[in-house]
Each structure stands twice: as C-alpha cells, then as structure tokens.
Amino acid sequence: MKLPEVDRVLLTSEAIAARVREMGETLARDLARDLTAEGHGALDHPDRIVMVPIMTGAMVFAADLIRTMPIRISIRTVVVSSYPGASTTSKGAALRGALPDDLRGRHVVLVDDILDSGQTLGMLSRMIREQEPASVRVCVLLRKDVTRVEDIAADLVGFDIPDEFVVGYGLDYNGFYRNVPDIVALRGEHLDEPTAG
Ligand code: 5GP
Ligand code: MG
C-alpha cells in the first residue's frame, strides 16, 4: 500500500510480525507457567486465561498475537474511546459498552495497540482489579516515550517509539488507516491538529 499522505514508515509489517511472534511465545510461556503452578495443562484447563483486547485499535495486533499462542485462551473485548473524530491528542479514556463481569480468579491479559498517556490502561486495569482476578498483565505493541498522565507499567512491550502520532496495523486517524500493514507517520498537512512532537 503506497499512500501519498504517509511521511515515513516507523515499523514494517515484517518487523512487526517477527516481534509479535516473540511476544506471543513469551506470553504463552509465562501463562503456561501459571497454569502449571495451579496443576493445569496449557491446553487443558477451565477458562483460566482471558485475553482482553481493547477495541478498536488492538484489533489487528490481538488477532495476530493470539494466533502465535499455543495455549487455551478465551477472549472478551472491551471498547474504549479516547481520540474522538479528527484528533491526535487523547481526550481521556471513556469506556463504551460493558466490561466483562466474569474475571474473578482468572488470569487476565489486557491487550492494547499503544501505551501513551496511560489513561486507557490505567482506567481498565483499575476496573478489572475490582473483580479480583488471579493476575492482570498488560501487553502493548507500542510504548510512546512520553511523561504519562497515569503511571502504568506494561508487562510486555513490542516496541518503544518516539512521541509522534502513528497509524496503521490497527491504529487510526479519524477512523482510517487501520488496514495499513506497516506502522507509519502521516504528513502534518494531513492532520487537522498539530502533532505533539
Ligand atoms: P492513552 O490512554 O495511553 O493515552 O492512549 C491509548 C489509546 O490512545 C490507544 O489505545 C490508541 O487508541 C490511542 N493512541 C495513542 N497514541 C496514538 C497514536 O500515536 N496513534 C493513534 N492512531 N492512536 C493513538
Ligand atoms: Mg485504543
């Protein structure tokens, strides 16, 4: 896909695929260890592991990640919006729709595209912890080099990137570009708001 509005490619689809595979292997190994400690098998346990992808941005990442994990998992999606319309700065995270309500005692893996201000993952991990899960892990493909509004640590990170607005591989601008296979920066004149850096 050769889009004229792309300024530069930060991460190619090949680099992303290789890293996502590593992340899936690491995550599956860690979760399998938890299952073993409970006396369960990685493929034989009663819904102990719940992956929670944060829609819509984590859709592409989560779809690839889960297929690299050779263990039994279930999936509950949540919908959060923080960048309404043509926006390149977070307007604060808001939950749209329901949170899964059956996480008590389970191992929960929150999956998001990018850790930026930390408000999305901060809000969700707080709400999920209220249900007293056995564990909560935070897994993000990208982590931006910024001072976070909420001091939340990710357990597994794909790539650290500079403080720049990016799209592709699930990430959008104004609803578009999620299907771009690479992670790219757009030319400034294609963004309604000036970018942070
Ligand atoms: P936070 O709540 O940490 O500020 O932001 C998390 C959410 O904001 C991400 O799930 C993502 O949807 C959106 N976001 C943060 N930075 C970017 C970016 O550079 N590009 C796009 N497209 N979305 C971003
Ligand atoms: Mg998001």
JSON list of N, CA and C in Angstrom, two decimals, residues 109-154:
[
{"chain": "A", "resi": 109, "resn": "VAL", "atom": "N", "xyz": [-5.26, -10.83, 30.55]},
{"chain": "A", "resi": 109, "resn": "VAL", "atom": "CA", "xyz": [-4.23, -10.16, 29.76]},
{"chain": "A", "resi": 109, "resn": "VAL", "atom": "C", "xyz": [-4.89, -9.03, 28.98]},
{"chain": "A", "resi": 110, "resn": "LEU", "atom": "N", "xyz": [-4.60, -7.79, 29.40]},
{"chain": "A", "resi": 110, "resn": "LEU", "atom": "CA", "xyz": [-5.09, -6.62, 28.66]},
{"chain": "A", "resi": 110, "resn": "LEU", "atom": "C", "xyz": [-4.19, -6.40, 27.46]},
{"chain": "A", "resi": 111, "resn": "VAL", "atom": "N", "xyz": [-4.78, -6.28, 26.29]},
{"chain": "A", "resi": 111, "resn": "VAL", "atom": "CA", "xyz": [-4.00, -6.13, 25.06]},
{"chain": "A", "resi": 111, "resn": "VAL", "atom": "C", "xyz": [-4.37, -4.81, 24.39]},
{"chain": "A", "resi": 112, "resn": "ASP", "atom": "N", "xyz": [-3.37, -3.93, 24.23]},
{"chain": "A", "resi": 112, "resn": "ASP", "atom": "CA", "xyz": [-3.67, -2.68, 23.53]},
{"chain": "A", "resi": 112, "resn": "ASP", "atom": "C", "xyz": [-2.61, -2.39, 22.48]},
{"chain": "A", "resi": 113, "resn": "ASP", "atom": "N", "xyz": [-2.99, -1.51, 21.55]},
{"chain": "A", "resi": 113, "resn": "ASP", "atom": "CA", "xyz": [-2.08, -1.12, 20.48]},
{"chain": "A", "resi": 113, "resn": "ASP", "atom": "C", "xyz": [-0.92, -0.29, 21.00]},
{"chain": "A", "resi": 114, "resn": "ILE", "atom": "N", "xyz": [-1.23, 0.68, 21.87]},
{"chain": "A", "resi": 114, "resn": "ILE", "atom": "CA", "xyz": [-0.19, 1.64, 22.25]},
{"chain": "A", "resi": 114, "resn": "ILE", "atom": "C", "xyz": [-0.44, 2.19, 23.65]},
{"chain": "A", "resi": 115, "resn": "LEU", "atom": "N", "xyz": [0.64, 2.30, 24.40]},
{"chain": "A", "resi": 115, "resn": "LEU", "atom": "CA", "xyz": [0.59, 2.94, 25.72]},
{"chain": "A", "resi": 115, "resn": "LEU", "atom": "C", "xyz": [1.11, 4.36, 25.54]},
{"chain": "A", "resi": 116, "resn": "ASP", "atom": "N", "xyz": [0.21, 5.32, 25.74]},
{"chain": "A", "resi": 116, "resn": "ASP", "atom": "CA", "xyz": [0.55, 6.73, 25.51]},
{"chain": "A", "resi": 116, "resn": "ASP", "atom": "C", "xyz": [0.42, 7.46, 26.85]},
{"chain": "A", "resi": 117, "resn": "SER", "atom": "N", "xyz": [-0.70, 8.13, 27.09]},
{"chain": "A", "resi": 117, "resn": "SER", "atom": "CA", "xyz": [-0.86, 8.85, 28.36]},
{"chain": "A", "resi": 117, "resn": "SER", "atom": "C", "xyz": [-1.04, 7.88, 29.53]},
{"chain": "A", "resi": 118, "resn": "GLY", "atom": "N", "xyz": [-1.47, 6.66, 29.24]},
{"chain": "A", "resi": 118, "resn": "GLY", "atom": "CA", "xyz": [-1.71, 5.66, 30.27]},
{"chain": "A", "resi": 118, "resn": "GLY", "atom": "C", "xyz": [-3.13, 5.66, 30.81]},
{"chain": "A", "resi": 119, "resn": "GLN", "atom": "N", "xyz": [-3.96, 6.58, 30.32]},
{"chain": "A", "resi": 119, "resn": "GLN", "atom": "CA", "xyz": [-5.31, 6.70, 30.88]},
{"chain": "A", "resi": 119, "resn": "GLN", "atom": "C", "xyz": [-6.19, 5.51, 30.53]},
{"chain": "A", "resi": 120, "resn": "THR", "atom": "N", "xyz": [-6.05, 5.00, 29.31]},
{"chain": "A", "resi": 120, "resn": "THR", "atom": "CA", "xyz": [-6.87, 3.85, 28.89]},
{"chain": "A", "resi": 120, "resn": "THR", "atom": "C", "xyz": [-6.56, 2.62, 29.75]},
{"chain": "A", "resi": 121, "resn": "LEU", "atom": "N", "xyz": [-5.28, 2.27, 29.81]},
{"chain": "A", "resi": 121, "resn": "LEU", "atom": "CA", "xyz": [-4.91, 1.05, 30.54]},
{"chain": "A", "resi": 121, "resn": "LEU", "atom": "C", "xyz": [-5.02, 1.27, 32.04]},
{"chain": "A", "resi": 122, "resn": "GLY", "atom": "N", "xyz": [-4.81, 2.50, 32.50]},
{"chain": "A", "resi": 122, "resn": "GLY", "atom": "CA", "xyz": [-4.99, 2.80, 33.92]},
{"chain": "A", "resi": 122, "resn": "GLY", "atom": "C", "xyz": [-6.43, 2.58, 34.33]},
{"chain": "A", "resi": 123, "resn": "MET", "atom": "N", "xyz": [-7.35, 3.14, 33.57]},
{"chain": "A", "resi": 123, "resn": "MET", "atom": "CA", "xyz": [-8.78, 3.01, 33.88]},
{"chain": "A", "resi": 123, "resn": "MET", "atom": "C", "xyz": [-9.20, 1.54, 33.84]},
{"chain": "A", "resi": 124, "resn": "LEU", "atom": "N", "xyz": [-8.82, 0.84, 32.78]},
{"chain": "A", "resi": 124, "resn": "LEU", "atom": "CA", "xyz": [-9.27, -0.55, 32.63]},
{"chain": "A", "resi": 124, "resn": "LEU", "atom": "C", "xyz": [-8.66, -1.46, 33.67]},
{"chain": "A", "resi": 125, "resn": "SER", "atom": "N", "xyz": [-7.35, -1.30, 33.96]},
{"chain": "A", "resi": 125, "resn": "SER", "atom": "CA", "xyz": [-6.77, -2.23, 34.92]},
{"chain": "A", "resi": 125, "resn": "SER", "atom": "C", "xyz": [-7.37, -1.98, 36.31]},
{"chain": "A", "resi": 126, "resn": "ARG", "atom": "N", "xyz": [-7.70, -0.73, 36.61]},
{"chain": "A", "resi": 126, "resn": "ARG", "atom": "CA", "xyz": [-8.37, -0.44, 37.87]},
{"chain": "A", "resi": 126, "resn": "ARG", "atom": "C", "xyz": [-9.74, -1.13, 37.94]},
{"chain": "A", "resi": 127, "resn": "MET", "atom": "N", "xyz": [-10.52, -0.96, 36.88]},
{"chain": "A", "resi": 127, "resn": "MET", "atom": "CA", "xyz": [-11.88, -1.54, 36.87]},
{"chain": "A", "resi": 127, "resn": "MET", "atom": "C", "xyz": [-11.81, -3.07, 36.93]},
{"chain": "A", "resi": 128, "resn": "ILE", "atom": "N", "xyz": [-10.82, -3.64, 36.24]},
{"chain": "A", "resi": 128, "resn": "ILE", "atom": "CA", "xyz": [-10.72, -5.10, 36.21]},
{"chain": "A", "resi": 128, "resn": "ILE", "atom": "C", "xyz": [-10.25, -5.63, 37.57]},
{"chain": "A", "resi": 129, "resn": "ARG", "atom": "N", "xyz": [-9.32, -4.93, 38.20]},
{"chain": "A", "resi": 129, "resn": "ARG", "atom": "CA", "xyz": [-8.83, -5.38, 39.52]},
{"chain": "A", "resi": 129, "resn": "ARG", "atom": "C", "xyz": [-9.93, -5.42, 40.57]},
{"chain": "A", "resi": 130, "resn": "GLU", "atom": "N", "xyz": [-10.96, -4.60, 40.40]},
{"chain": "A", "resi": 130, "resn": "GLU", "atom": "CA", "xyz": [-12.09, -4.62, 41.34]},
{"chain": "A", "resi": 130, "resn": "GLU", "atom": "C", "xyz": [-12.76, -5.98, 41.37]},
{"chain": "A", "resi": 131, "resn": "GLN", "atom": "N", "xyz": [-12.63, -6.73, 40.27]},
{"chain": "A", "resi": 131, "resn": "GLN", "atom": "CA", "xyz": [-13.24, -8.07, 40.22]},
{"chain": "A", "resi": 131, "resn": "GLN", "atom": "C", "xyz": [-12.35, -9.14, 40.85]},
{"chain": "A", "resi": 132, "resn": "GLU", "atom": "N", "xyz": [-11.20, -8.74, 41.34]},
{"chain": "A", "resi": 132, "resn": "GLU", "atom": "CA", "xyz": [-10.25, -9.66, 41.97]},
{"chain": "A", "resi": 132, "resn": "GLU", "atom": "C", "xyz": [-9.85, -10.84, 41.08]},
{"chain": "A", "resi": 133, "resn": "PRO", "atom": "N", "xyz": [-9.25, -10.54, 39.94]},
{"chain": "A", "resi": 133, "resn": "PRO", "atom": "CA", "xyz": [-8.70, -11.61, 39.09]},
{"chain": "A", "resi": 133, "resn": "PRO", "atom": "C", "xyz": [-7.47, -12.22, 39.74]},
{"chain": "A", "resi": 134, "resn": "ALA", "atom": "N", "xyz": [-7.06, -13.40, 39.29]},
{"chain": "A", "resi": 134, "resn": "ALA", "atom": "CA", "xyz": [-5.85, -14.04, 39.83]},
{"chain": "A", "resi": 134, "resn": "ALA", "atom": "C", "xyz": [-4.62, -13.23, 39.47]},
{"chain": "A", "resi": 135, "resn": "SER", "atom": "N", "xyz": [-4.60, -12.67, 38.25]},
{"chain": "A", "resi": 135, "resn": "SER", "atom": "CA", "xyz": [-3.50, -11.81, 37.83]},
{"chain": "A", "resi": 135, "resn": "SER", "atom": "C", "xyz": [-3.98, -10.91, 36.70]},
{"chain": "A", "resi": 136, "resn": "VAL", "atom": "N", "xyz": [-3.29, -9.78, 36.55]},
{"chain": "A", "resi": 136, "resn": "VAL", "atom": "CA", "xyz": [-3.57, -8.88, 35.41]},
{"chain": "A", "resi": 136, "resn": "VAL", "atom": "C", "xyz": [-2.23, -8.57, 34.75]},
{"chain": "A", "resi": 137, "resn": "ARG", "atom": "N", "xyz": [-2.14, -8.85, 33.45]},
{"chain": "A", "resi": 137, "resn": "ARG", "atom": "CA", "xyz": [-0.95, -8.47, 32.68]},
{"chain": "A", "resi": 137, "resn": "ARG", "atom": "C", "xyz": [-1.35, -7.43, 31.65]},
{"chain": "A", "resi": 138, "resn": "VAL", "atom": "N", "xyz": [-0.42, -6.53, 31.38]},
{"chain": "A", "resi": 138, "resn": "VAL", "atom": "CA", "xyz": [-0.65, -5.51, 30.35]},
{"chain": "A", "resi": 138, "resn": "VAL", "atom": "C", "xyz": [0.34, -5.75, 29.21]},
{"chain": "A", "resi": 139, "resn": "CYS", "atom": "N", "xyz": [-0.20, -5.95, 28.03]},
{"chain": "A", "resi": 139, "resn": "CYS", "atom": "CA", "xyz": [0.61, -6.25, 26.85]},
{"chain": "A", "resi": 139, "resn": "CYS", "atom": "C", "xyz": [0.30, -5.22, 25.76]},
{"chain": "A", "resi": 140, "resn": "VAL", "atom": "N", "xyz": [1.31, -4.47, 25.36]},
{"chain": "A", "resi": 140, "resn": "VAL", "atom": "CA", "xyz": [1.09, -3.44, 24.32]},
{"chain": "A", "resi": 140, "resn": "VAL", "atom": "C", "xyz": [2.11, -3.63, 23.19]},
{"chain": "A", "resi": 141, "resn": "LEU", "atom": "N", "xyz": [1.67, -3.32, 21.98]},
{"chain": "A", "resi": 141, "resn": "LEU", "atom": "CA", "xyz": [2.60, -3.40, 20.85]},
{"chain": "A", "resi": 141, "resn": "LEU", "atom": "C", "xyz": [3.59, -2.24, 20.91]},
{"chain": "A", "resi": 142, "resn": "LEU", "atom": "N", "xyz": [3.07, -1.03, 21.19]},
{"chain": "A", "resi": 142, "resn": "LEU", "atom": "CA", "xyz": [3.91, 0.16, 21.17]},
{"chain": "A", "resi": 142, "resn": "LEU", "atom": "C", "xyz": [3.86, 0.87, 22.52]},
{"chain": "A", "resi": 143, "resn": "ARG", "atom": "N", "xyz": [4.98, 1.47, 22.87]},
{"chain": "A", "resi": 143, "resn": "ARG", "atom": "CA", "xyz": [5.02, 2.32, 24.07]},
{"chain": "A", "resi": 143, "resn": "ARG", "atom": "C", "xyz": [5.68, 3.63, 23.67]},
{"chain": "A", "resi": 144, "resn": "LYS", "atom": "N", "xyz": [4.93, 4.73, 23.88]},
{"chain": "A", "resi": 144, "resn": "LYS", "atom": "CA", "xyz": [5.45, 6.04, 23.49]},
{"chain": "A", "resi": 144, "resn": "LYS", "atom": "C", "xyz": [6.33, 6.62, 24.56]},
{"chain": "A", "resi": 145, "resn": "ASP", "atom": "N", "xyz": [7.38, 7.29, 24.11]},
{"chain": "A", "resi": 145, "resn": "ASP", "atom": "CA", "xyz": [8.32, 7.94, 25.01]},
{"chain": "A", "resi": 145, "resn": "ASP", "atom": "C", "xyz": [7.74, 9.28, 25.46]},
{"chain": "A", "resi": 146, "resn": "VAL", "atom": "N", "xyz": [6.84, 9.24, 26.45]},
{"chain": "A", "resi": 146, "resn": "VAL", "atom": "CA", "xyz": [6.20, 10.46, 26.98]},
{"chain": "A", "resi": 146, "resn": "VAL", "atom": "C", "xyz": [6.14, 10.37, 28.50]},
{"chain": "A", "resi": 147, "resn": "THR", "atom": "N", "xyz": [5.89, 11.51, 29.13]},
{"chain": "A", "resi": 147, "resn": "THR", "atom": "CA", "xyz": [5.58, 11.51, 30.55]},
{"chain": "A", "resi": 147, "resn": "THR", "atom": "C", "xyz": [4.10, 11.16, 30.67]},
{"chain": "A", "resi": 148, "resn": "ARG", "atom": "N", "xyz": [3.80, 10.05, 31.37]},
{"chain": "A", "resi": 148, "resn": "ARG", "atom": "CA", "xyz": [2.43, 9.58, 31.39]},
{"chain": "A", "resi": 148, "resn": "ARG", "atom": "C", "xyz": [1.55, 10.31, 32.40]},
{"chain": "A", "resi": 149, "resn": "VAL", "atom": "N", "xyz": [0.29, 10.54, 32.00]},
{"chain": "A", "resi": 149, "resn": "VAL", "atom": "CA", "xyz": [-0.71, 11.11, 32.91]},
{"chain": "A", "resi": 149, "resn": "VAL", "atom": "C", "xyz": [-0.99, 10.11, 34.03]},
{"chain": "A", "resi": 150, "resn": "GLU", "atom": "N", "xyz": [-1.07, 8.83, 33.64]},
{"chain": "A", "resi": 150, "resn": "GLU", "atom": "CA", "xyz": [-1.23, 7.76, 34.64]},
{"chain": "A", "resi": 150, "resn": "GLU", "atom": "C", "xyz": [-0.01, 6.87, 34.57]},
{"chain": "A", "resi": 151, "resn": "ASP", "atom": "N", "xyz": [0.57, 6.66, 35.73]},
{"chain": "A", "resi": 151, "resn": "ASP", "atom": "CA", "xyz": [1.82, 5.91, 35.81]},
{"chain": "A", "resi": 151, "resn": "ASP", "atom": "C", "xyz": [1.52, 4.41, 35.78]},
{"chain": "A", "resi": 152, "resn": "ILE", "atom": "N", "xyz": [1.36, 3.89, 34.58]},
{"chain": "A", "resi": 152, "resn": "ILE", "atom": "CA", "xyz": [1.05, 2.47, 34.44]},
{"chain": "A", "resi": 152, "resn": "ILE", "atom": "C", "xyz": [2.18, 1.77, 33.70]},
{"chain": "A", "resi": 153, "resn": "ALA", "atom": "N", "xyz": [2.59, 0.62, 34.22]},
{"chain": "A", "resi": 153, "resn": "ALA", "atom": "CA", "xyz": [3.69, -0.12, 33.60]},
{"chain": "A", "resi": 153, "resn": "ALA", "atom": "C", "xyz": [3.13, -1.25, 32.75]},
{"chain": "A", "resi": 154, "resn": "ALA", "atom": "N", "xyz": [3.72, -1.45, 31.58]},
{"chain": "A", "resi": 154, "resn": "ALA", "atom": "CA", "xyz": [3.33, -2.58, 30.74]},
{"chain": "A", "resi": 154, "resn": "ALA", "atom": "C", "xyz": [4.23, -3.76, 31.08]}
]
